[in-house]
mmCIF file of C-alpha atoms in Angstrom:
data_model
loop_
_atom_site.group_PDB
_atom_site.id
_atom_site.type_symbol
_atom_site.label_atom_id
_atom_site.label_comp_id
_atom_site.label_asym_id
_atom_site.label_seq_id
_atom_site.Cartn_x
_atom_site.Cartn_y
_atom_site.Cartn_z
ATOM 1 C CA MET A 1 104.926 94.703 80.908
ATOM 2 C CA PRO A 2 101.459 92.592 80.371
ATOM 3 C CA VAL A 3 100.734 92.960 76.415
ATOM 4 C CA LEU A 4 97.938 95.866 75.897
ATOM 5 C CA PHE A 5 98.708 96.878 71.726
ATOM 6 C CA GLY A 6 101.083 94.958 71.010
ATOM 7 C CA THR A 7 105.446 94.492 71.250
ATOM 8 C CA THR A 8 106.432 96.271 68.966
ATOM 9 C CA LYS A 9 108.923 98.917 69.716
ATOM 10 C CA ASN A 10 106.190 101.615 68.496
ATOM 11 C CA ALA A 11 103.695 99.324 71.003
ATOM 12 C CA VAL A 12 105.493 99.522 73.788
ATOM 13 C CA PHE A 13 106.453 103.267 73.388
ATOM 14 C CA ASN A 14 103.162 104.602 73.531
ATOM 15 C CA GLN A 15 101.784 102.240 76.235
ATOM 16 C CA LEU A 16 104.648 103.769 78.009
ATOM 17 C CA PHE A 17 103.852 107.093 76.873
ATOM 18 C CA ALA A 18 100.362 106.717 78.109
ATOM 19 C CA ALA A 19 101.346 105.529 81.715
ATOM 20 C CA LEU A 20 103.248 108.356 81.816
ATOM 21 C CA MET A 21 99.845 110.731 80.939
ATOM 22 C CA THR A 22 97.517 108.540 83.466
ATOM 23 C CA TYR A 23 100.239 109.121 86.154
ATOM 24 C CA TYR A 24 100.765 112.548 85.284
ATOM 25 C CA VAL A 25 96.519 113.010 85.283
ATOM 26 C CA VAL A 26 95.843 111.953 88.495
ATOM 27 C CA LEU A 27 99.300 113.973 90.451
ATOM 28 C CA LYS A 28 97.847 117.452 89.065
ATOM 29 C CA TRP A 29 94.248 116.227 89.618
ATOM 30 C CA LEU A 30 95.109 115.861 92.553
ATOM 31 C CA TYR A 31 97.615 118.460 93.823
ATOM 32 C CA ASP A 32 95.397 121.004 92.729
ATOM 33 C CA ARG A 33 92.754 119.839 95.322
ATOM 34 C CA ALA A 34 94.013 118.887 97.902
ATOM 35 C CA LYS A 35 96.225 122.316 97.485
ATOM 36 C CA SER A 36 92.835 124.134 98.542
ATOM 37 C CA PHE A 37 93.478 122.762 101.907
ATOM 38 C CA VAL A 38 96.682 123.339 102.642
ATOM 39 C CA LEU A 39 98.346 126.869 104.308
ATOM 40 C CA PRO A 40 99.586 128.867 102.435
ATOM 41 C CA CYS A 41 103.297 128.702 104.219
ATOM 42 C CA LYS A 42 102.991 125.424 103.313
ATOM 43 C CA LEU A 43 102.988 125.560 99.412
ATOM 44 C CA VAL A 44 104.967 123.096 97.201
ATOM 45 C CA PRO A 45 105.607 123.417 93.398
ATOM 46 C CA LEU A 46 103.951 120.020 91.628
ATOM 47 C CA ILE A 47 107.712 118.970 90.767
ATOM 48 C CA ARG A 48 108.329 118.840 94.433
ATOM 49 C CA PHE A 49 104.867 117.804 95.529
ATOM 50 C CA LYS A 50 105.639 114.850 92.490
ATOM 51 C CA GLU A 51 108.703 114.332 94.599
ATOM 52 C CA GLN A 52 107.642 113.966 97.701
ATOM 53 C CA ILE A 53 105.249 111.350 97.054
ATOM 54 C CA GLN A 54 108.018 109.209 94.972
ATOM 55 C CA TYR A 55 110.157 109.994 98.112
ATOM 56 C CA ASN A 56 107.287 109.329 100.438
ATOM 57 C CA LEU A 57 108.520 113.398 102.326
ATOM 58 C CA LEU A 58 104.429 114.709 102.313
ATOM 59 C CA HIS A 59 104.230 116.850 104.990
ATOM 60 C CA VAL A 60 101.592 116.172 106.870
ATOM 61 C CA GLU A 61 99.573 118.799 105.890
ATOM 62 C CA TRP A 62 99.437 117.601 102.455
ATOM 63 C CA ILE A 63 99.202 113.986 103.873
ATOM 64 C CA ILE A 64 95.301 115.492 105.344
ATOM 65 C CA ALA A 65 94.622 116.856 101.808
ATOM 66 C CA ILE A 66 94.793 114.086 100.617
ATOM 67 C CA ALA A 67 92.911 112.251 102.397
ATOM 68 C CA ARG A 68 89.963 115.198 103.079
ATOM 69 C CA VAL A 69 90.322 114.986 99.071
ATOM 70 C CA LEU A 70 89.574 111.451 98.226
ATOM 71 C CA ASP A 71 86.769 111.444 101.863
ATOM 72 C CA LYS A 72 84.661 114.357 99.038
ATOM 73 C CA HIS A 73 86.160 111.976 96.238
ATOM 74 C CA VAL A 74 84.463 108.551 97.422
ATOM 75 C CA TYR A 75 81.798 110.052 99.471
ATOM 76 C CA LEU A 76 80.502 112.300 95.533
ATOM 77 C CA SER A 77 81.210 108.772 93.887
ATOM 78 C CA THR A 78 78.363 107.463 96.115
ATOM 79 C CA LEU A 79 75.656 109.533 95.797
ATOM 80 C CA SER A 80 76.593 109.340 92.164
ATOM 81 C CA ASN A 81 75.891 105.470 90.922
ATOM 82 C CA LEU A 82 73.498 105.754 94.823
ATOM 83 C CA LYS A 83 71.482 108.311 91.780
ATOM 84 C CA ASN A 84 72.642 106.023 88.984
ATOM 85 C CA GLY A 85 71.914 102.154 90.316
#
């Protein structure tokens, strides 16, 4: 692990905690936005969504929904960058 905040035991735990929280926040953001594109019969709880991503077992509906969310995010980011830059 690269040294970001130090190598003491507490510093390493803080870095791991920050990485896990970031993973959870991104996963929750993606889940919340993608589920609006998925049929109600194909909805899964967040924990199942995480497991399916982890083991590459997502249903095709979820994969398409995630692609739509990310495409929209990239499009909006591009518009924002054009407006600000």
